[in-house]
Structure formats: C-alpha cells, structure tokens
Amino acid sequence: MSDHSPAEDYDFNKHDHSAPPKQAPRGAGVDTSDWLISLVDRPVTWFREKIVTPNQTKYPWYHERLRRVPTIDQCYLDDQLCIYEADMQYRRDKNVDNEILNILRYRMDDCVREEYPDYEKCFPLKEAYEVAAANWFTKYGDLGAIHNVKYAFMKQKHRLLWERRHGKVGCGMKSKDNEISAEDNDH
C-alpha cells in the first residue's frame, strides 16, 4: 500500500466552477435572425418604455371610465357605427342597472336575515329596492331575451305615446273630463 491518499492525487484546480461553461458555436443564420429581431424589437421596446408607459394613467381595470356615446335617438338611420356604439352603451348601462338592483336586493335580504323578528327596520331598504325594481322593469322589462337598443327605444316611445293619450301607466285611463281640462290648460 502506498502512504498517500487518493485525495492527494486529485487536482482540485482542474475543475474551475467559477467560469461559465463554453457554449456550442452558433450558426450564422441564428445570429442573423437575432439581429433582425432586435432591429424591430429595440425601437418598439424603447418607445413603449420611454413614451407610452410614463404617460399612461394608472387605475384598476374595474374603474375604467368609458366616454358616453350618443344615444340611439341622436344617430342617423344610416350611421351603423353610431348605432353599434349606442347599443354597446345600452348594454353597459343595463349591466350597471342589473348590478345596482342586485346590491339593493342583497342589502334587503341581509337586513331581513339579521333583524328577523324585528325586520321593520328594513322597510326603507325594501321600498328602495321596489322602486329600483319598478324603474328597471319600466326600462328593460318585457323586451324578451334577445333585444337591443332599438327595441328599448321603441318601448320608450310607445310608453310615452300611451301616457300622452291615456295618462300614466298603471293609473287607469284618462276620463273625458281630464282630457278636456288638459286641452284647456294647453291653450
């Protein structure tokens, strides 16, 4: 047996782990494609980082403020873009009204659940919900599952004509005496 250990025969400097391993040589096509990509990507990245991002207003996506667009009655008949924008505005408004109605309903339900034996405290919430539900139904009710801003506008027009001829909806029809006195007040 020899007097020295195997560790003495091992050269520790042979494996230098501080330097990165050598990469395999790359072809000219890879270098050219990297150069072309950077030719397009660098100006775009610079423009985004230096001009676009610093000038953006930061706000959460759920607080997005969309501009109001003209309503359907302000659009020309052949202006399809205006009609489309009015329809999208109508859908956004309907979704907002649906959420308001849901919030009022949940508040009323929570109040009744919390105050059960003595739920008279919840009557103001119930009245607010019923008024909001009646207003929602006046605007969106009886339109069917598939409707758009044109149908809602026609419903509003027909309702206004009905009220002009017969009085407020739900209050019964005008009598002849009311029509005569209303005509006298107009002149």
Coordinates of N, CA and C in Angstrom, one line a residue, residues 38-185:
S38 N -33.9 42.0 -33.1 CA -33.5 43.2 -32.3 C -33.7 44.5 -33.1
L39 N -33.6 44.4 -34.4 CA -33.8 45.6 -35.2 C -35.2 46.1 -35.1
V40 N -36.1 45.2 -35.0 CA -37.5 45.5 -34.9 C -37.9 45.8 -33.4
D41 N -37.4 44.9 -32.6 CA -37.8 44.9 -31.2 C -37.3 46.1 -30.4
R42 N -36.1 46.5 -30.6 CA -35.5 47.5 -29.8 C -36.2 48.9 -29.9
P43 N -36.5 49.4 -31.1 CA -37.3 50.6 -31.2 C -38.7 50.5 -30.5
V44 N -39.3 49.4 -30.7 CA -40.7 49.3 -30.2 C -40.6 49.2 -28.7
T45 N -39.6 48.5 -28.1 CA -39.5 48.4 -26.7 C -39.1 49.8 -26.1
W46 N -38.2 50.5 -26.8 CA -37.8 51.8 -26.3 C -39.0 52.8 -26.3
F47 N -39.8 52.7 -27.4 CA -41.0 53.6 -27.4 C -41.9 53.3 -26.3
R48 N -42.2 52.0 -26.1 CA -43.1 51.6 -25.0 C -42.6 52.0 -23.6
E49 N -41.3 51.8 -23.3 CA -40.8 52.1 -22.0 C -40.6 53.6 -21.8
K50 N -40.2 54.3 -22.8 CA -39.9 55.7 -22.6 C -41.0 56.7 -22.8
I51 N -42.0 56.3 -23.7 CA -43.0 57.3 -24.1 C -44.4 56.8 -23.6
V52 N -44.8 55.6 -23.9 CA -46.1 55.1 -23.6 C -46.4 54.9 -22.1
T53 N -45.5 54.1 -21.5 CA -45.7 53.7 -20.1 C -45.7 54.9 -19.1
P54 N -44.7 55.9 -19.3 CA -44.7 57.0 -18.4 C -46.0 57.9 -18.5
N55 N -46.6 57.9 -19.7 CA -47.7 58.8 -19.9 C -49.1 58.1 -19.7
Q56 N -49.1 56.9 -19.3 CA -50.3 56.2 -19.0 C -50.8 56.6 -17.6
T57 N -52.2 56.7 -17.5 CA -52.8 56.9 -16.2 C -53.0 55.5 -15.6
K58 N -52.6 55.3 -14.4 CA -52.8 54.0 -13.7 C -54.1 54.0 -12.9
Y59 N -54.9 53.0 -13.3 CA -56.1 52.8 -12.5 C -56.5 51.4 -12.7
P60 N -57.2 50.8 -11.7 CA -57.6 49.4 -11.8 C -58.6 49.2 -13.0
W61 N -58.6 48.1 -13.6 CA -59.4 47.8 -14.7 C -60.9 47.9 -14.4
Y62 N -61.3 47.7 -13.1 CA -62.7 47.7 -12.8 C -63.2 49.1 -12.6
H63 N -62.3 50.1 -12.6 CA -62.7 51.5 -12.5 C -62.6 52.2 -13.9
E64 N -62.6 51.5 -14.9 CA -62.4 52.1 -16.3 C -63.6 53.0 -16.6
R65 N -63.2 54.2 -17.0 CA -64.2 55.2 -17.3 C -64.3 55.3 -18.8
L66 N -65.4 54.9 -19.3 CA -65.7 54.9 -20.8 C -66.5 56.2 -21.1
R67 N -66.2 56.8 -22.2 CA -66.9 58.0 -22.5 C -68.3 57.7 -22.9
R68 N -69.2 58.6 -22.7 CA -70.6 58.4 -23.1 C -70.7 58.7 -24.6
V69 N -71.4 57.8 -25.2 CA -71.6 57.9 -26.7 C -73.0 58.4 -27.0
P70 N -73.3 58.9 -28.2 CA -74.6 59.4 -28.5 C -75.6 58.3 -28.3
T71 N -76.8 58.6 -27.9 CA -77.9 57.6 -27.8 C -78.5 57.3 -29.1
I72 N -79.3 56.3 -29.2 CA -79.9 55.9 -30.5 C -80.7 57.0 -31.1
D73 N -81.3 57.8 -30.3 CA -82.2 58.9 -30.9 C -81.3 60.0 -31.5
Q74 N -80.0 60.0 -31.2 CA -79.1 61.0 -31.8 C -78.4 60.5 -33.0
C75 N -78.6 59.3 -33.4 CA -77.9 58.7 -34.5 C -78.7 58.8 -35.8
Y76 N -78.0 59.0 -36.9 CA -78.7 59.0 -38.2 C -79.0 57.5 -38.5
L77 N -80.0 57.3 -39.4 CA -80.5 56.0 -39.7 C -79.5 55.1 -40.4
D78 N -78.6 55.8 -41.2 CA -77.6 55.0 -41.9 C -76.2 55.0 -41.3
D79 N -76.1 55.5 -40.1 CA -74.8 55.5 -39.4 C -74.7 54.3 -38.5
Q80 N -74.2 53.2 -39.1 CA -74.2 51.9 -38.4 C -73.2 51.9 -37.2
L81 N -72.1 52.7 -37.3 CA -71.2 52.8 -36.2 C -71.8 53.4 -35.0
C82 N -72.5 54.5 -35.2 CA -73.2 55.2 -34.1 C -74.2 54.3 -33.5
I83 N -75.0 53.6 -34.3 CA -76.0 52.6 -33.7 C -75.3 51.5 -32.9
Y84 N -74.2 51.0 -33.4 CA -73.4 50.0 -32.7 C -72.9 50.5 -31.4
E85 N -72.3 51.7 -31.4 CA -71.9 52.3 -30.1 C -73.0 52.6 -29.1
A86 N -74.1 53.0 -29.6 CA -75.3 53.2 -28.8 C -75.8 51.9 -28.2
D87 N -75.7 50.8 -29.0 CA -76.1 49.5 -28.5 C -75.2 49.0 -27.4
M88 N -73.8 49.2 -27.6 CA -72.9 48.8 -26.6 C -73.1 49.7 -25.3
Q89 N -73.3 51.0 -25.4 CA -73.6 51.8 -24.3 C -74.8 51.3 -23.5
Y90 N -75.9 51.0 -24.3 CA -77.1 50.4 -23.7 C -76.8 49.2 -22.9
R91 N -76.0 48.3 -23.4 CA -75.7 47.0 -22.8 C -74.9 47.3 -21.5
R92 N -73.9 48.2 -21.5 CA -73.2 48.6 -20.3 C -74.1 49.2 -19.3
D93 N -75.0 50.1 -19.7 CA -75.9 50.7 -18.8 C -76.9 49.6 -18.1
K94 N -77.3 48.6 -19.0 CA -78.1 47.6 -18.4 C -77.4 46.7 -17.4
N95 N -76.1 46.4 -17.7 CA -75.3 45.7 -16.7 C -75.1 46.4 -15.4
V96 N -74.9 47.7 -15.5 CA -74.8 48.5 -14.3 C -76.1 48.5 -13.5
D97 N -77.2 48.7 -14.2 CA -78.5 48.7 -13.5 C -78.8 47.4 -12.9
N98 N -78.4 46.3 -13.6 CA -78.6 44.9 -13.0 C -77.8 44.8 -11.7
E99 N -76.6 45.3 -11.7 CA -75.7 45.2 -10.5 C -76.3 46.0 -9.4
I100 N -76.8 47.2 -9.7 CA -77.4 48.1 -8.7 C -78.6 47.4 -8.0
L101 N -79.4 46.8 -8.9 CA -80.6 46.1 -8.4 C -80.1 44.9 -7.5
N102 N -79.1 44.2 -7.9 CA -78.6 43.0 -7.1 C -78.1 43.5 -5.8
I103 N -77.4 44.6 -5.8 CA -76.8 45.1 -4.5 C -78.0 45.5 -3.6
L104 N -79.0 46.2 -4.1 CA -80.1 46.6 -3.3 C -80.9 45.3 -2.7
R105 N -81.0 44.3 -3.6 CA -81.7 43.1 -3.2 C -80.9 42.4 -2.1
Y106 N -79.6 42.3 -2.2 CA -78.7 41.6 -1.2 C -78.7 42.4 0.1
R107 N -78.7 43.7 0.0 CA -78.8 44.5 1.3 C -80.1 44.3 2.0
M108 N -81.2 44.2 1.2 CA -82.5 44.0 1.8 C -82.6 42.6 2.4
D109 N -82.1 41.6 1.7 CA -82.1 40.2 2.2 C -81.2 40.1 3.5
D110 N -80.0 40.7 3.5 CA -79.2 40.7 4.6 C -79.8 41.3 5.8
C111 N -80.5 42.5 5.6 CA -81.1 43.2 6.7 C -82.2 42.3 7.3
V112 N -83.0 41.7 6.5 CA -84.1 40.9 6.9 C -83.6 39.7 7.7
R113 N -82.5 39.1 7.2 CA -81.9 37.9 7.8 C -81.3 38.3 9.2
E114 N -80.7 39.5 9.3 CA -80.1 39.9 10.6 C -81.1 40.4 11.6
E115 N -82.2 41.0 11.1 CA -83.1 41.6 12.0 C -84.4 40.8 12.0
Y116 N -84.4 39.5 11.8 CA -85.6 38.7 11.5 C -86.8 39.0 12.4
P117 N -86.8 38.9 13.7 CA -88.1 39.0 14.4 C -88.6 40.5 14.3
D118 N -87.6 41.4 14.2 CA -88.0 42.8 14.2 C -87.5 43.5 12.9
Y119 N -88.0 43.0 11.8 CA -87.5 43.4 10.5 C -88.2 44.7 9.9
E120 N -88.9 45.4 10.8 CA -89.5 46.7 10.4 C -88.4 47.7 10.0
K121 N -87.2 47.5 10.6 CA -86.1 48.4 10.3 C -85.7 48.3 8.9
C122 N -86.1 47.2 8.2 CA -85.6 47.0 6.8 C -86.6 47.6 5.8
F123 N -87.7 48.2 6.2 CA -88.7 48.7 5.3 C -88.1 49.8 4.3
P124 N -87.3 50.7 4.8 CA -86.7 51.7 3.9 C -85.9 51.0 2.8
L125 N -85.1 49.9 3.1 CA -84.4 49.2 2.1 C -85.3 48.5 1.1
K126 N -86.4 47.9 1.7 CA -87.4 47.2 0.8 C -88.0 48.2 -0.1
E127 N -88.4 49.4 0.3 CA -89.0 50.4 -0.5 C -88.0 50.8 -1.6
A128 N -86.8 51.0 -1.2 CA -85.8 51.5 -2.2 C -85.6 50.4 -3.3
Y129 N -85.6 49.1 -2.8 CA -85.4 48.0 -3.8 C -86.6 47.9 -4.7
E130 N -87.8 48.1 -4.2 CA -89.1 48.0 -5.0 C -89.1 49.2 -6.0
V131 N -88.7 50.4 -5.6 CA -88.7 51.5 -6.6 C -87.7 51.2 -7.7
A132 N -86.5 50.7 -7.3 CA -85.4 50.4 -8.3 C -85.9 49.3 -9.2
A133 N -86.6 48.3 -8.7 CA -87.0 47.2 -9.5 C -88.1 47.7 -10.5
A134 N -89.0 48.5 -10.0 CA -90.0 49.1 -10.9 C -89.4 49.9 -12.0
N135 N -88.4 50.7 -11.6 CA -87.7 51.5 -12.7 C -87.0 50.6 -13.7
W136 N -86.3 49.6 -13.1 CA -85.7 48.6 -14.0 C -86.7 48.0 -15.0
F137 N -87.8 47.6 -14.5 CA -88.8 46.9 -15.3 C -89.4 47.9 -16.3
T138 N -89.5 49.2 -15.9 CA -90.0 50.2 -16.9 C -89.1 50.3 -18.1
K139 N -87.8 50.2 -17.8 CA -86.8 50.4 -18.8 C -86.5 49.2 -19.6
Y140 N -86.3 48.0 -18.9 CA -85.8 46.8 -19.6 C -86.9 45.7 -19.6
G141 N -87.9 45.7 -18.9 CA -88.9 44.6 -18.8 C -89.7 44.4 -20.1
D142 N -90.1 43.2 -20.3 CA -91.0 42.9 -21.4 C -90.3 43.1 -22.8
L143 N -88.9 43.1 -22.8 CA -88.2 43.2 -24.1 C -87.8 41.8 -24.6
G144 N -87.9 40.8 -23.8 CA -87.5 39.5 -24.3 C -86.1 39.2 -24.0
A145 N -85.6 38.0 -24.3 CA -84.3 37.6 -24.0 C -83.3 38.3 -25.0
I146 N -83.6 38.4 -26.2 CA -82.7 38.9 -27.2 C -83.3 40.3 -27.6
H147 N -82.6 41.4 -27.2 CA -83.1 42.7 -27.6 C -81.9 43.6 -27.7
N148 N -82.1 44.8 -28.3 CA -81.0 45.7 -28.4 C -81.6 47.1 -28.1
V149 N -80.8 48.1 -28.4 CA -81.1 49.5 -28.1 C -82.4 50.0 -28.9
K150 N -82.5 49.4 -30.1 CA -83.7 49.8 -30.9 C -85.0 49.4 -30.3
Y151 N -85.0 48.2 -29.8 CA -86.2 47.7 -29.1 C -86.5 48.5 -27.9
A152 N -85.5 48.8 -27.1 CA -85.7 49.6 -25.9 C -86.2 51.0 -26.2
F153 N -85.6 51.6 -27.3 CA -86.1 52.9 -27.7 C -87.5 52.9 -28.2
M154 N -87.9 51.9 -28.9 CA -89.3 51.7 -29.4 C -90.2 51.5 -28.2
K155 N -89.8 50.8 -27.2 CA -90.6 50.6 -26.0 C -90.8 51.9 -25.3
Q156 N -89.7 52.7 -25.2 CA -89.9 54.0 -24.5 C -90.8 54.9 -25.3
K157 N -90.7 54.9 -26.6 CA -91.6 55.7 -27.5 C -93.0 55.4 -27.3
H158 N -93.3 54.0 -27.3 CA -94.7 53.6 -27.2 C -95.2 53.9 -25.8
R159 N -94.4 53.9 -24.8 CA -94.8 54.2 -23.4 C -95.2 55.7 -23.4
L160 N -94.3 56.6 -24.0 CA -94.6 58.0 -24.0 C -95.9 58.3 -24.7
L161 N -96.1 57.7 -25.8 CA -97.3 57.9 -26.6 C -98.6 57.4 -25.7
W162 N -98.4 56.3 -25.1 CA -99.5 55.8 -24.2 C -99.8 56.8 -23.1
E163 N -98.8 57.3 -22.5 CA -99.0 58.3 -21.4 C -99.6 59.6 -21.9
R164 N -99.2 60.0 -23.1 CA -99.8 61.2 -23.7 C -101.3 61.0 -23.9
R165 N -101.7 59.8 -24.4 CA -103.1 59.6 -24.8 C -103.9 59.2 -23.6
H166 N -103.4 58.3 -22.7 CA -104.2 57.7 -21.7 C -103.8 58.0 -20.2
G167 N -102.8 58.7 -20.0 CA -102.4 59.0 -18.7 C -101.2 58.1 -18.2
K168 N -100.7 58.3 -17.1 CA -99.6 57.5 -16.6 C -100.0 56.0 -16.5
V169 N -99.0 55.2 -16.9 CA -99.3 53.7 -17.0 C -99.5 53.2 -15.5
G170 N -100.5 52.4 -15.3 CA -100.8 51.9 -14.0 C -101.8 52.7 -13.2
C171 N -102.2 53.9 -13.7 CA -103.1 54.8 -13.0 C -104.5 54.7 -13.7
G172 N -104.7 53.8 -14.6 CA -106.0 53.8 -15.3 C -106.0 54.7 -16.4
M173 N -107.0 54.7 -17.2 CA -107.1 55.5 -18.4 C -107.7 56.9 -18.1
K174 N -107.4 57.9 -18.9 CA -107.9 59.2 -18.7 C -109.4 59.2 -18.9
S175 N -110.1 60.0 -18.2 CA -111.5 60.2 -18.4 C -111.7 61.3 -19.4
K176 N -112.9 61.5 -20.0 CA -113.2 62.6 -20.9 C -113.0 63.9 -20.2
D177 N -113.4 64.0 -18.9 CA -113.2 65.3 -18.2 C -111.8 65.7 -18.1
N178 N -110.9 64.8 -17.8 CA -109.5 65.1 -17.7 C -108.9 65.5 -19.0
E179 N -109.4 64.9 -20.1 CA -108.8 65.3 -21.5 C -109.3 66.7 -21.8
I180 N -110.5 67.1 -21.5 CA -111.0 68.5 -21.8 C -110.2 69.5 -21.0
S181 N -110.0 69.2 -19.7 CA -109.3 70.1 -18.8 C -107.8 70.2 -19.2
A182 N -107.2 69.1 -19.7 CA -105.9 69.2 -20.1 C -105.7 70.0 -21.4
E183 N -106.7 69.9 -22.3 CA -106.7 70.7 -23.5 C -106.8 72.2 -23.2
D184 N -107.7 72.5 -22.2 CA -107.9 73.9 -21.9 C -106.6 74.5 -21.3
N185 N -105.8 73.7 -20.6 CA -104.6 74.2 -20.0 C -103.5 74.4 -21.0

